[in-house]
Amino acid sequence: MSNHSFMKQPVSDWMRGTGPDSDIVISSRIRIARNLHGIPFPLLATNQQSAESLTRLTAVAESTDFADLGHFYVMKLVELNATERQVLVEKHLISPNLANESRNGGLLLKDDESISIMLNEEDHLRIQCLYPGLQIREAWEAASQLDDVFEAKVDYAFDEKRGYLTSCPTNVGTGIRASVMMHLPALVLTQQINRILQAVAQVGLAVRGLYGEGSEAIGNLFQISNQITLGQSEEEIIDNLYGVVKQIIEHEKAAREQLRQENITRLTDRVCRSYGILKHAAIMETKEAAQRLSDIRLGADLGLLKDVSPTMLNELMVMTQPGFLQHIYNKQMNAEERDIYRARLIRETLVRKLSAPRQSDKSKKLQE
Amino acid sequence: MMCQHCGQKPATLHFTKIINGEKTESHICEGCAREKGEFNADPAHEFSIHNLLSGLLDFDLSNGTGNLKNGVYGFKATPEAMRCDNCGLTFSQFSKMGRFGCDECYKSFGSRLDPLLKRVHGNIIHVGKIPKRNGIVLQRKRELDDLREKLQESIRMEQFEEAAQLRDHIRMLEKELTGGAEAQ
């Protein structure tokens, strides 16, 4: 069993279900990309050069200025096994690219998992802050503060004209990607979603389904992020995203109200039917799990279900992913087995809600 | 919705064809799409941001400097032959990968990048955060070089008092440069 704390605690900070507008906005994320001056970008760096950038950046994390910002775990990707890497991806703490393709990849992870810093991903340094609810500005402030600490100790690749220089031309300039994860079941049910997403795309923001391929959004989860990084300031980028997200929230709220007024019985039936299935099913595929969890999340937000908490749902969203399932039950599984254990985990979690305290229950299970 | 072709799997690919104003829609699964050859679902051919970028760059090349394919170049330094001296990446390699090799590439390819950046971002000039230390460091490095030269000079002239002062000044600046934020 793993000794890393991120394997023992299933709940990252972003999954707590708190923060402004947390009935619709699950999390807010800021990622900024930076590179070291004088060392080729990770894709073209030799092993020796990428080891050098890893050493230099890790040294910053071990300095006293850094210690003021909280407690960080320092990890090399090669020291993590496949399951550990997959769990980090499923918790949205690192990218699949860092997990599978990096050379001399590193991770600096804050103990509450609100900040993860990727080393030698596509860029030398990627600072990511992931907060629950709509806290995009707060996430930017935290990321910018960390950026200042690194900048004081290492020379960044920066050009007056082009800004922060990045491996991919889509990130150059501010190097910022701000994104917000939203749960929009009512807009999907009332078939307004496409119209709204088209409008969002027209103001320079990108929308994608969180899980699922292409534009399909399994579990009604959508990620909305900025596309432009050059020629707009960080504040403009964040204000633009914030403004659009606020409007989508209003539309989703109106659609929820519309659903409630038009046919409360049908809505209640949908929510409770999914709740019943999740509580009793013996086999549960990923896609069905995501859809039914979305239903009960909507039910909980509308007060139709009393026993379900947002934290529990966020936890389930992550824990029912393949890597986490295999980790919790400590065994390798094929797809069929995963569907069985997924059903079991959901049943156990939904029943567990009545037995307090949850934290001790969980640690007991993880120690098995 | 199930696949119209095999009726067994959910349709994940949706096509709308409009030929002479006549619209036909088809909804098929990935397996059938591959068999029919309507869509290449091979991961190696997956459409990525980097394919898209290199597409944009090809467009720039073929429009910008005449017919490159036939080797008729309008300029001596053709974009394809452009190379970053620092990491060795050529412009044509960049246009295939869609990614730069090092920070010097941005200088090496210079204004050649303007059309691409314009298309991606609508802008070519950075506004926003700048490193606090950026300007200062360069200035300090230049200052240090000057002082070191002066130090050598004063030693040669046997002006040891001045040399000692210079040495202390250099040490202080060196400390500031490596010390980071506190030293500002």
Coordinates of C-alpha atoms in Angstrom, one line a residue:
Chain A
M1 CA 0.0 0.0 0.0
S2 CA 1.2 3.5 -0.8
N3 CA 2.8 5.7 1.7
H4 CA 1.8 8.9 -0.1
S5 CA -0.8 11.0 1.7
F6 CA -2.6 11.8 -1.5
M7 CA -3.4 8.1 -1.8
K8 CA -4.8 8.0 1.8
Q9 CA -7.0 11.0 1.6
P10 CA -9.7 10.7 -1.1
V11 CA -10.8 14.3 -0.7
S12 CA -8.8 17.1 -2.2
D13 CA -9.6 20.7 -1.3
W14 CA -11.5 21.2 -4.5
M15 CA -13.9 18.4 -3.7
R16 CA -15.2 19.8 -0.4
G17 CA -18.3 21.2 -2.1
T18 CA -17.9 24.6 -0.6
G19 CA -17.2 28.1 -1.9
P20 CA -19.4 30.6 -3.8
D21 CA -22.0 29.1 -6.1
S22 CA -21.0 25.6 -5.2
D23 CA -24.4 24.3 -6.2
I24 CA -23.5 24.8 -9.8
V25 CA -19.7 25.5 -9.9
I26 CA -17.8 22.5 -8.7
S27 CA -14.3 23.9 -9.0
S28 CA -12.2 26.7 -10.3
R29 CA -8.7 26.2 -11.6
I30 CA -5.8 28.4 -12.6
R31 CA -2.8 27.0 -14.4
I32 CA 0.2 29.1 -15.4
A33 CA 3.0 27.9 -17.6
R34 CA 6.6 29.1 -17.1
N35 CA 10.0 28.0 -18.4
L36 CA 13.6 28.5 -17.4
H37 CA 15.8 30.7 -19.5
G38 CA 18.7 28.8 -21.1
I39 CA 17.4 25.2 -20.9
P40 CA 15.5 23.8 -23.9
F41 CA 11.8 23.1 -23.2
P42 CA 11.2 19.6 -21.8
L43 CA 10.3 18.1 -25.2
L44 CA 13.7 18.8 -26.7
A45 CA 15.8 18.8 -23.5
T46 CA 18.4 16.1 -23.0
N47 CA 17.9 13.9 -20.0
Q48 CA 20.7 15.8 -18.3
Q49 CA 19.1 19.2 -19.1
S50 CA 15.7 18.1 -17.8
A51 CA 17.4 16.7 -14.7
E52 CA 18.9 20.2 -14.3
S53 CA 15.6 22.0 -14.5
L54 CA 14.1 19.5 -12.1
T55 CA 16.9 20.2 -9.6
R56 CA 16.7 24.0 -9.9
L57 CA 13.0 24.1 -9.5
T58 CA 12.9 21.6 -6.7
A59 CA 15.5 23.7 -4.9
V60 CA 13.1 26.6 -4.9
A61 CA 10.4 24.5 -3.2
E62 CA 12.9 23.6 -0.5
S63 CA 13.7 27.3 0.3
T64 CA 12.3 29.2 3.3
D65 CA 10.2 31.6 1.2
F66 CA 8.3 28.6 -0.1
A67 CA 7.7 27.2 3.3
D68 CA 5.6 30.2 4.2
L69 CA 3.1 29.2 1.5
G70 CA 2.2 25.9 3.2
H71 CA 3.5 22.4 3.4
F72 CA 4.4 20.8 0.1
Y73 CA 5.3 17.2 -0.7
V74 CA 8.1 16.9 -3.3
M75 CA 7.9 13.9 -5.6
K76 CA 9.6 12.6 -8.7
L77 CA 7.2 10.9 -11.1
V78 CA 9.6 7.9 -11.5
E79 CA 9.2 7.2 -7.8
L80 CA 5.4 6.8 -8.2
N81 CA 3.8 3.5 -9.4
A82 CA 1.2 3.4 -12.2
T83 CA -1.8 3.4 -9.8
E84 CA -0.4 6.4 -7.9
R85 CA 0.1 8.3 -11.0
Q86 CA -3.4 7.4 -12.2
V87 CA -5.0 8.5 -8.9
L88 CA -3.2 11.9 -9.3
V89 CA -4.7 12.3 -12.7
E90 CA -8.2 11.2 -11.6
K91 CA -8.0 13.8 -8.7
H92 CA -7.2 16.4 -11.4
L93 CA -3.9 17.1 -9.7
I94 CA -1.6 16.3 -12.6
S95 CA -2.1 16.0 -16.4
P96 CA -2.0 12.6 -18.2
N97 CA 0.9 14.0 -20.1
L98 CA 3.0 14.4 -16.9
A99 CA 1.9 11.0 -15.6
N100 CA 2.8 9.0 -18.7
E101 CA 5.1 10.9 -20.9
S102 CA 7.4 13.2 -18.9
R103 CA 11.1 12.7 -18.5
N104 CA 12.5 13.8 -15.1
G105 CA 8.9 14.8 -14.3
G106 CA 8.3 16.2 -10.8
L107 CA 5.4 17.2 -8.6
L108 CA 5.1 19.6 -5.7
L109 CA 1.8 19.0 -4.0
K110 CA 0.4 21.1 -1.2
D111 CA -0.9 19.0 1.7
D112 CA -4.5 20.0 1.2
E113 CA -4.1 19.3 -2.6
S114 CA -5.3 22.8 -3.5
I115 CA -2.0 23.5 -5.3
S116 CA 0.0 21.2 -7.5
I117 CA 3.1 22.2 -9.3
M118 CA 4.1 20.1 -12.3
L119 CA 7.8 20.1 -13.3
N120 CA 8.9 19.1 -16.7
E121 CA 5.5 18.6 -18.2
E122 CA 5.2 20.3 -21.6
D123 CA 6.8 23.3 -19.9
H124 CA 9.4 23.3 -17.2
L125 CA 7.0 24.7 -14.6
R126 CA 3.2 24.6 -14.4
I127 CA 1.6 26.0 -11.3
Q128 CA -1.9 24.8 -10.8
C129 CA -4.4 26.1 -8.1
L130 CA -7.6 24.2 -7.8
Y131 CA -10.3 25.6 -5.5
P132 CA -13.8 24.5 -4.7
G133 CA -16.7 26.6 -6.0
L134 CA -16.4 29.8 -8.1
Q135 CA -13.1 31.2 -6.8
I136 CA -11.2 31.9 -10.0
R137 CA -9.7 35.2 -8.7
E138 CA -8.6 33.6 -5.5
A139 CA -6.9 30.8 -7.4
W140 CA -5.1 33.4 -9.6
E141 CA -3.9 35.3 -6.6
A142 CA -2.5 32.1 -5.1
A143 CA -0.8 31.0 -8.3
S144 CA 0.6 34.5 -8.9
Q145 CA 2.1 34.5 -5.4
L146 CA 3.8 31.2 -6.1
D147 CA 5.0 32.5 -9.4
D148 CA 6.7 35.4 -7.6
V149 CA 8.6 33.1 -5.4
F150 CA 9.9 31.0 -8.3
E151 CA 10.6 34.1 -10.3
A152 CA 12.8 35.5 -7.5
K153 CA 15.0 32.4 -7.5
V154 CA 15.2 31.3 -11.2
D155 CA 15.5 33.1 -14.5
Y156 CA 12.3 32.8 -16.5
A157 CA 12.1 32.6 -20.3
F158 CA 10.5 35.9 -20.9
D159 CA 10.4 38.3 -23.8
E160 CA 9.1 41.9 -23.6
K161 CA 7.2 41.5 -26.8
R162 CA 5.8 37.9 -26.4
G163 CA 5.7 37.6 -22.7
Y164 CA 6.2 34.3 -20.9
L165 CA 7.6 31.9 -23.5
T166 CA 6.0 28.5 -23.6
S167 CA 6.6 25.3 -25.5
C168 CA 3.2 25.5 -27.3
P169 CA 2.3 28.8 -29.1
T170 CA -1.3 28.5 -27.7
N171 CA 0.1 29.3 -24.2
V172 CA 2.5 32.1 -24.9
G173 CA 2.1 35.6 -23.3
T174 CA 0.5 35.2 -19.9
G175 CA 0.8 31.4 -19.9
I176 CA -2.5 31.3 -18.1
R177 CA -5.3 28.9 -18.4
A178 CA -8.3 29.7 -16.2
S179 CA -11.1 27.1 -16.1
V180 CA -14.3 26.5 -14.3
M181 CA -16.0 23.1 -13.9
M182 CA -19.8 23.5 -14.0
H183 CA -22.7 21.1 -13.4
L184 CA -25.4 22.1 -15.8
P185 CA -28.1 19.3 -15.7
A186 CA -31.1 21.6 -16.1
L187 CA -29.7 23.4 -19.2
V188 CA -29.2 19.9 -20.7
L189 CA -32.7 18.7 -19.7
T190 CA -34.4 21.8 -21.1
Q191 CA -32.2 21.5 -24.2
Q192 CA -30.8 25.0 -23.9
I193 CA -27.3 23.9 -23.5
N194 CA -26.1 24.0 -27.2
R195 CA -27.4 27.5 -27.7
I196 CA -25.5 28.6 -24.6
L197 CA -22.3 26.8 -25.4
Q198 CA -22.3 28.3 -28.9
A199 CA -22.6 31.7 -27.4
V200 CA -19.7 31.0 -25.0
A201 CA -17.5 29.9 -27.8
Q202 CA -18.1 33.1 -29.6
V203 CA -16.6 35.2 -26.8
G204 CA -13.3 33.3 -27.1
L205 CA -13.9 30.7 -24.4
A206 CA -13.6 26.9 -24.9
V207 CA -16.1 24.5 -23.6
R208 CA -15.6 20.8 -23.2
G209 CA -17.3 17.9 -21.4
L210 CA -15.3 16.9 -18.4
Y211 CA -15.5 13.2 -19.0
G212 CA -16.4 11.7 -22.4
E213 CA -15.1 12.4 -25.8
G214 CA -15.5 15.4 -28.0
S215 CA -18.4 17.6 -27.1
E216 CA -20.3 14.9 -25.3
A217 CA -20.4 15.7 -21.6
I218 CA -21.0 12.7 -19.4
G219 CA -22.6 13.6 -16.1
N220 CA -23.6 17.1 -17.3
L221 CA -20.2 18.4 -16.3
F222 CA -18.6 21.1 -18.5
Q223 CA -15.3 22.8 -18.3
I224 CA -15.2 26.3 -19.5
S225 CA -11.8 28.0 -20.1
N226 CA -10.0 30.8 -21.8
Q227 CA -8.4 30.2 -25.1
I228 CA -6.4 33.4 -25.6
T229 CA -3.3 34.0 -23.6
L230 CA -1.5 36.7 -25.6
G231 CA -2.6 40.3 -25.8
Q232 CA -4.9 40.2 -22.8
S233 CA -3.9 40.7 -19.2
E234 CA -4.6 38.1 -16.6
E235 CA -7.2 40.3 -15.0
E236 CA -9.1 40.7 -18.3
I237 CA -8.9 37.0 -19.0
I238 CA -10.3 36.2 -15.5
D239 CA -12.9 38.9 -15.6
N240 CA -14.2 37.7 -18.9
L241 CA -14.4 34.1 -17.7
Y242 CA -16.0 35.1 -14.4
G243 CA -18.6 37.3 -16.2
V244 CA -19.6 34.5 -18.6
V245 CA -19.7 31.9 -15.8
K246 CA -22.0 34.1 -13.7
Q247 CA -24.4 34.4 -16.6
I248 CA -24.4 30.6 -17.2
I249 CA -25.2 30.2 -13.5
E250 CA -28.2 32.4 -13.8
H251 CA -29.4 30.5 -16.8
E252 CA -29.0 27.2 -15.0
K253 CA -30.8 28.5 -12.0
A254 CA -33.7 29.7 -14.2
A255 CA -33.8 26.3 -16.0
R256 CA -33.9 24.5 -12.6
E257 CA -36.8 26.7 -11.5
Q258 CA -38.5 26.0 -14.8
L259 CA -38.2 22.2 -14.3
R260 CA -39.4 22.5 -10.8
Q261 CA -42.5 24.4 -11.7
E262 CA -43.4 22.6 -14.9
N263 CA -43.3 19.1 -13.5
I264 CA -42.0 18.6 -10.1
T265 CA -43.2 15.0 -10.0
R266 CA -41.3 14.0 -13.1
L267 CA -38.2 15.6 -11.7
T268 CA -38.6 14.0 -8.3
D269 CA -39.1 10.7 -10.1
R270 CA -35.9 11.1 -12.1
V271 CA -33.9 12.0 -9.0
C272 CA -35.3 9.3 -6.8
R273 CA -35.1 6.6 -9.4
S274 CA -31.4 7.3 -9.9
Y275 CA -30.9 7.3 -6.1
G276 CA -32.6 4.0 -5.8
I277 CA -30.6 2.4 -8.6
L278 CA -27.3 3.8 -7.2
K279 CA -28.2 2.4 -3.8
H280 CA -29.0 -1.1 -5.0
A281 CA -27.4 -1.9 -8.3
A282 CA -24.8 -4.6 -8.4
I283 CA -23.2 -3.5 -11.7
M284 CA -22.5 0.1 -12.6
E285 CA -20.8 1.3 -15.7
T286 CA -18.8 4.6 -15.7
K287 CA -21.2 6.4 -17.9
E288 CA -24.4 5.3 -16.1
A289 CA -22.7 6.2 -12.8
A290 CA -21.9 9.7 -14.0
Q291 CA -25.4 10.3 -15.3
R292 CA -27.1 9.0 -12.1
L293 CA -24.7 10.9 -9.8
S294 CA -25.6 14.0 -11.8
D295 CA -29.3 13.3 -11.2
I296 CA -28.8 13.0 -7.4
R297 CA -26.6 16.0 -7.3
L298 CA -29.4 18.0 -8.9
G299 CA -31.8 16.4 -6.4
A300 CA -29.6 17.4 -3.5
D301 CA -29.2 21.0 -4.8
L302 CA -33.0 21.4 -5.2
G303 CA -33.6 19.9 -1.7
L304 CA -35.4 16.8 -3.1
L305 CA -32.8 14.5 -1.5
K306 CA -31.8 15.2 2.0
D307 CA -29.1 12.6 2.6
V308 CA -26.7 13.4 -0.1
S309 CA -23.9 15.9 0.4
P310 CA -21.9 17.7 -2.3
T311 CA -18.6 16.4 -0.8
M312 CA -19.8 12.9 -1.0
L313 CA -20.8 13.3 -4.7
N314 CA -17.5 14.9 -5.6
E315 CA -15.7 12.2 -3.8
L316 CA -17.7 9.5 -5.7
M317 CA -17.0 11.3 -9.0
V318 CA -13.3 10.8 -8.4
M319 CA -13.3 7.5 -6.5
T320 CA -15.4 5.6 -9.1
Q321 CA -12.7 6.2 -11.7
P322 CA -10.7 3.1 -12.6
G323 CA -7.4 4.0 -10.9
F324 CA -9.0 5.0 -7.6
L325 CA -11.3 1.9 -7.6
Q326 CA -8.3 -0.4 -7.9
H327 CA -6.5 1.5 -5.3
I328 CA -9.4 1.4 -2.7
Y329 CA -9.9 -2.3 -3.1
N330 CA -6.2 -2.9 -3.6
K331 CA -6.5 -5.2 -6.6
Q332 CA -6.1 -5.2 -10.4
M333 CA -9.5 -5.3 -12.2
N334 CA -10.7 -5.7 -15.7
A335 CA -13.6 -3.6 -16.9
E336 CA -16.3 -6.0 -15.8
E337 CA -14.9 -6.2 -12.3
R338 CA -14.5 -2.5 -12.1
D339 CA -18.3 -2.1 -12.8
I340 CA -19.0 -4.5 -10.0
Y341 CA -16.7 -2.7 -7.5
R342 CA -17.9 0.7 -8.6
A343 CA -21.5 -0.4 -7.8
R344 CA -20.3 -1.6 -4.4
L345 CA -18.4 1.6 -3.6
I346 CA -21.4 3.7 -4.5
R347 CA -23.7 1.6 -2.4
E348 CA -21.4 1.7 0.6
T349 CA -20.8 5.4 0.3
L350 CA -24.5 6.2 0.1
V351 CA -25.3 4.0 3.1
R352 CA -22.4 5.3 5.0
K353 CA -23.9 8.8 5.1
L354 CA -26.0 7.9 8.1
S355 CA -23.1 6.5 10.1
A356 CA -21.0 9.3 11.5
P357 CA -18.2 10.2 11.5
R358 CA -17.4 9.7 7.9
Q359 CA -13.7 10.4 8.1
S360 CA -12.9 7.4 10.4
D361 CA -15.0 5.1 8.3
K362 CA -13.0 6.0 5.3
S363 CA -9.6 5.6 6.9
K364 CA -10.7 2.2 8.2
K365 CA -11.6 1.1 4.7
L366 CA -8.4 2.4 3.2
Q367 CA -6.3 0.5 5.7
E368 CA -7.9 -2.8 4.8
Chain B
M1 CA -29.0 6.7 -30.0
M2 CA -27.8 3.4 -31.4
C3 CA -25.5 3.0 -34.5
Q4 CA -27.6 3.0 -37.7
H5 CA -25.2 0.6 -39.3
C6 CA -24.9 -2.3 -36.8
G7 CA -27.6 -1.3 -34.3
Q8 CA -25.5 -2.8 -31.5
K9 CA -23.4 0.0 -30.2
P10 CA -24.2 3.6 -29.3
A11 CA -23.6 6.0 -32.1
T12 CA -20.7 8.2 -31.1
L13 CA -20.0 9.8 -34.5
H14 CA -22.6 12.1 -36.2
F15 CA -22.3 13.3 -39.7
T16 CA -24.3 15.8 -41.6
K17 CA -23.7 16.0 -45.3
I18 CA -25.1 18.7 -47.4
I19 CA -24.8 18.1 -51.1
N20 CA -26.6 20.6 -53.4
G21 CA -28.8 21.7 -50.6
E22 CA -29.9 18.1 -49.8
K23 CA -29.1 17.2 -46.2
T24 CA -28.4 13.7 -45.1
E25 CA -27.5 12.7 -41.5
S26 CA -25.9 9.6 -40.3
H27 CA -25.2 8.3 -36.8
I28 CA -22.8 5.5 -36.4
C29 CA -20.4 3.9 -33.9
E30 CA -16.7 4.1 -34.1
G31 CA -16.3 0.5 -35.3
C32 CA -18.6 0.9 -38.2
A33 CA -17.1 4.3 -39.1
R34 CA -13.7 2.6 -39.3
E35 CA -15.0 -0.1 -41.6
K36 CA -16.8 2.3 -43.8
G37 CA -13.7 4.5 -43.9
E38 CA -15.8 7.6 -43.3
F39 CA -13.7 8.7 -40.4
N40 CA -10.3 7.8 -39.4
A41 CA -10.5 6.9 -35.7
D42 CA -6.9 5.6 -35.5
P43 CA -5.4 7.4 -32.5
A44 CA -2.3 8.1 -34.5
H45 CA -4.4 10.2 -36.8
E46 CA -6.3 11.9 -34.0
F47 CA -6.9 15.6 -34.7
S48 CA -5.0 17.5 -32.1
I49 CA -4.2 21.1 -31.4
H50 CA -0.7 20.5 -32.8
N51 CA -2.0 19.2 -36.1
L52 CA -4.2 22.2 -36.2
L53 CA -1.3 24.5 -35.7
S54 CA 0.9 22.9 -38.2
G55 CA -2.1 23.2 -40.6
L56 CA -2.1 27.0 -40.0
L57 CA 1.6 27.2 -40.5
D58 CA 1.4 25.3 -43.8
F59 CA -1.1 27.8 -44.9
D60 CA 1.2 30.6 -44.1
L61 CA 4.0 29.0 -46.0
S62 CA 2.1 28.3 -49.1
N63 CA 0.6 31.8 -49.1
G64 CA 3.5 33.8 -47.9
T65 CA 6.4 33.0 -50.1
G66 CA 5.2 31.5 -53.3
N67 CA 5.4 28.0 -54.4
L68 CA 7.6 26.2 -51.9
K69 CA 6.9 22.7 -53.0
N70 CA 8.6 23.3 -56.3
G71 CA 11.5 24.9 -54.7
V72 CA 10.9 28.4 -56.1
Y73 CA 11.9 30.6 -53.2
G74 CA 11.3 34.3 -53.2
F75 CA 13.8 35.0 -50.4
K76 CA 17.2 33.8 -49.6
A77 CA 16.4 32.8 -46.0
T78 CA 13.3 30.7 -46.6
P79 CA 11.2 29.9 -43.6
E80 CA 11.8 26.2 -44.0
A81 CA 15.5 26.7 -43.8
M82 CA 15.3 28.9 -40.8
R83 CA 16.8 27.3 -37.8
C84 CA 17.1 28.2 -34.1
D85 CA 20.8 28.4 -33.3
N86 CA 20.3 27.6 -29.7
C87 CA 18.4 24.3 -29.9
G88 CA 18.7 23.4 -33.6
L89 CA 15.0 23.3 -34.3
T90 CA 14.1 24.2 -37.9
F91 CA 11.1 26.2 -38.8
S92 CA 9.7 23.2 -40.8
Q93 CA 10.2 21.0 -37.7
F94 CA 8.4 23.5 -35.7
S95 CA 5.5 23.6 -38.1
K96 CA 5.2 19.8 -37.9
M97 CA 5.4 19.6 -34.1
G98 CA 3.5 22.8 -33.4
R99 CA 5.9 23.3 -30.5
F100 CA 9.0 25.3 -29.8
G101 CA 12.3 23.8 -28.7
C102 CA 13.5 26.5 -26.5
D103 CA 12.9 30.2 -25.6
E104 CA 15.4 31.3 -28.2
C105 CA 13.1 29.9 -30.9
Y106 CA 10.8 32.8 -30.5
K107 CA 13.7 35.2 -31.4
S108 CA 15.0 33.0 -34.1
F109 CA 11.7 32.7 -35.9
G110 CA 10.9 36.3 -35.1
S111 CA 8.1 38.0 -37.0
R112 CA 7.5 34.8 -39.0
L113 CA 5.4 33.9 -36.0
D114 CA 3.1 36.9 -36.2
P115 CA 0.5 35.4 -38.5
L116 CA 0.2 32.3 -36.4
L117 CA 0.0 34.1 -33.1
K118 CA -2.5 36.5 -34.7
R119 CA -4.7 33.6 -35.7
V120 CA -4.5 31.8 -32.4
H121 CA -4.8 34.8 -30.0
G122 CA -5.9 37.7 -32.2
N123 CA -2.8 39.5 -30.8
I124 CA 0.9 39.4 -31.2
I125 CA 2.1 41.6 -28.2
H126 CA 2.0 40.5 -24.6
V127 CA 0.2 42.6 -22.0
G128 CA -0.1 41.5 -18.4
K129 CA 2.2 40.3 -15.8
I130 CA 6.0 40.8 -16.2
P131 CA 8.7 39.3 -14.0
K132 CA 9.7 41.8 -11.3
R133 CA 13.3 40.9 -11.6
N134 CA 13.5 40.7 -15.3
G135 CA 14.9 44.2 -16.1
I136 CA 16.8 44.4 -12.9
V137 CA 18.8 41.3 -13.5
L138 CA 20.0 42.2 -16.9
Q139 CA 21.1 45.6 -15.6
R140 CA 22.9 44.1 -12.6
K141 CA 24.7 41.6 -14.8
R142 CA 26.0 44.3 -17.1
E143 CA 27.0 46.3 -14.1
L144 CA 28.9 43.3 -12.7
D145 CA 30.8 42.8 -15.9
D146 CA 31.9 46.5 -15.9
L147 CA 33.0 46.3 -12.3
R148 CA 35.0 43.1 -12.9
E149 CA 36.8 44.8 -15.7
K150 CA 37.6 47.8 -13.5
L151 CA 38.9 45.5 -10.8
Q152 CA 41.3 43.8 -13.2
E153 CA 42.4 47.2 -14.4
S154 CA 43.0 48.5 -10.8
I155 CA 45.0 45.4 -9.9
R156 CA 47.1 45.9 -12.9
M157 CA 47.7 49.5 -11.9
E158 CA 48.4 48.4 -8.4
Q159 CA 45.7 50.6 -7.0
F160 CA 44.9 48.1 -4.2
E161 CA 42.6 50.3 -2.1
E162 CA 40.3 50.9 -5.0
A163 CA 40.5 47.2 -5.9
A164 CA 39.4 46.2 -2.4
Q165 CA 36.4 48.5 -2.7
L166 CA 35.5 47.2 -6.1
R167 CA 35.8 43.6 -4.8
D168 CA 33.4 44.3 -2.0
H169 CA 30.9 46.0 -4.3
I170 CA 31.1 43.0 -6.7
R171 CA 30.5 40.6 -3.8
M172 CA 27.5 42.5 -2.7
L173 CA 26.0 42.5 -6.2
E174 CA 26.7 38.8 -6.7
K175 CA 24.9 38.1 -3.5
E176 CA 21.9 40.1 -4.6
L177 CA 21.7 38.3 -7.9
T178 CA 21.7 34.9 -6.3
G179 CA 19.8 35.9 -3.2
G180 CA 16.6 36.7 -5.1
A181 CA 13.7 38.6 -3.7
E182 CA 15.0 39.7 -0.3
A183 CA 18.0 41.4 -1.9
Q184 CA 15.8 43.7 -3.9

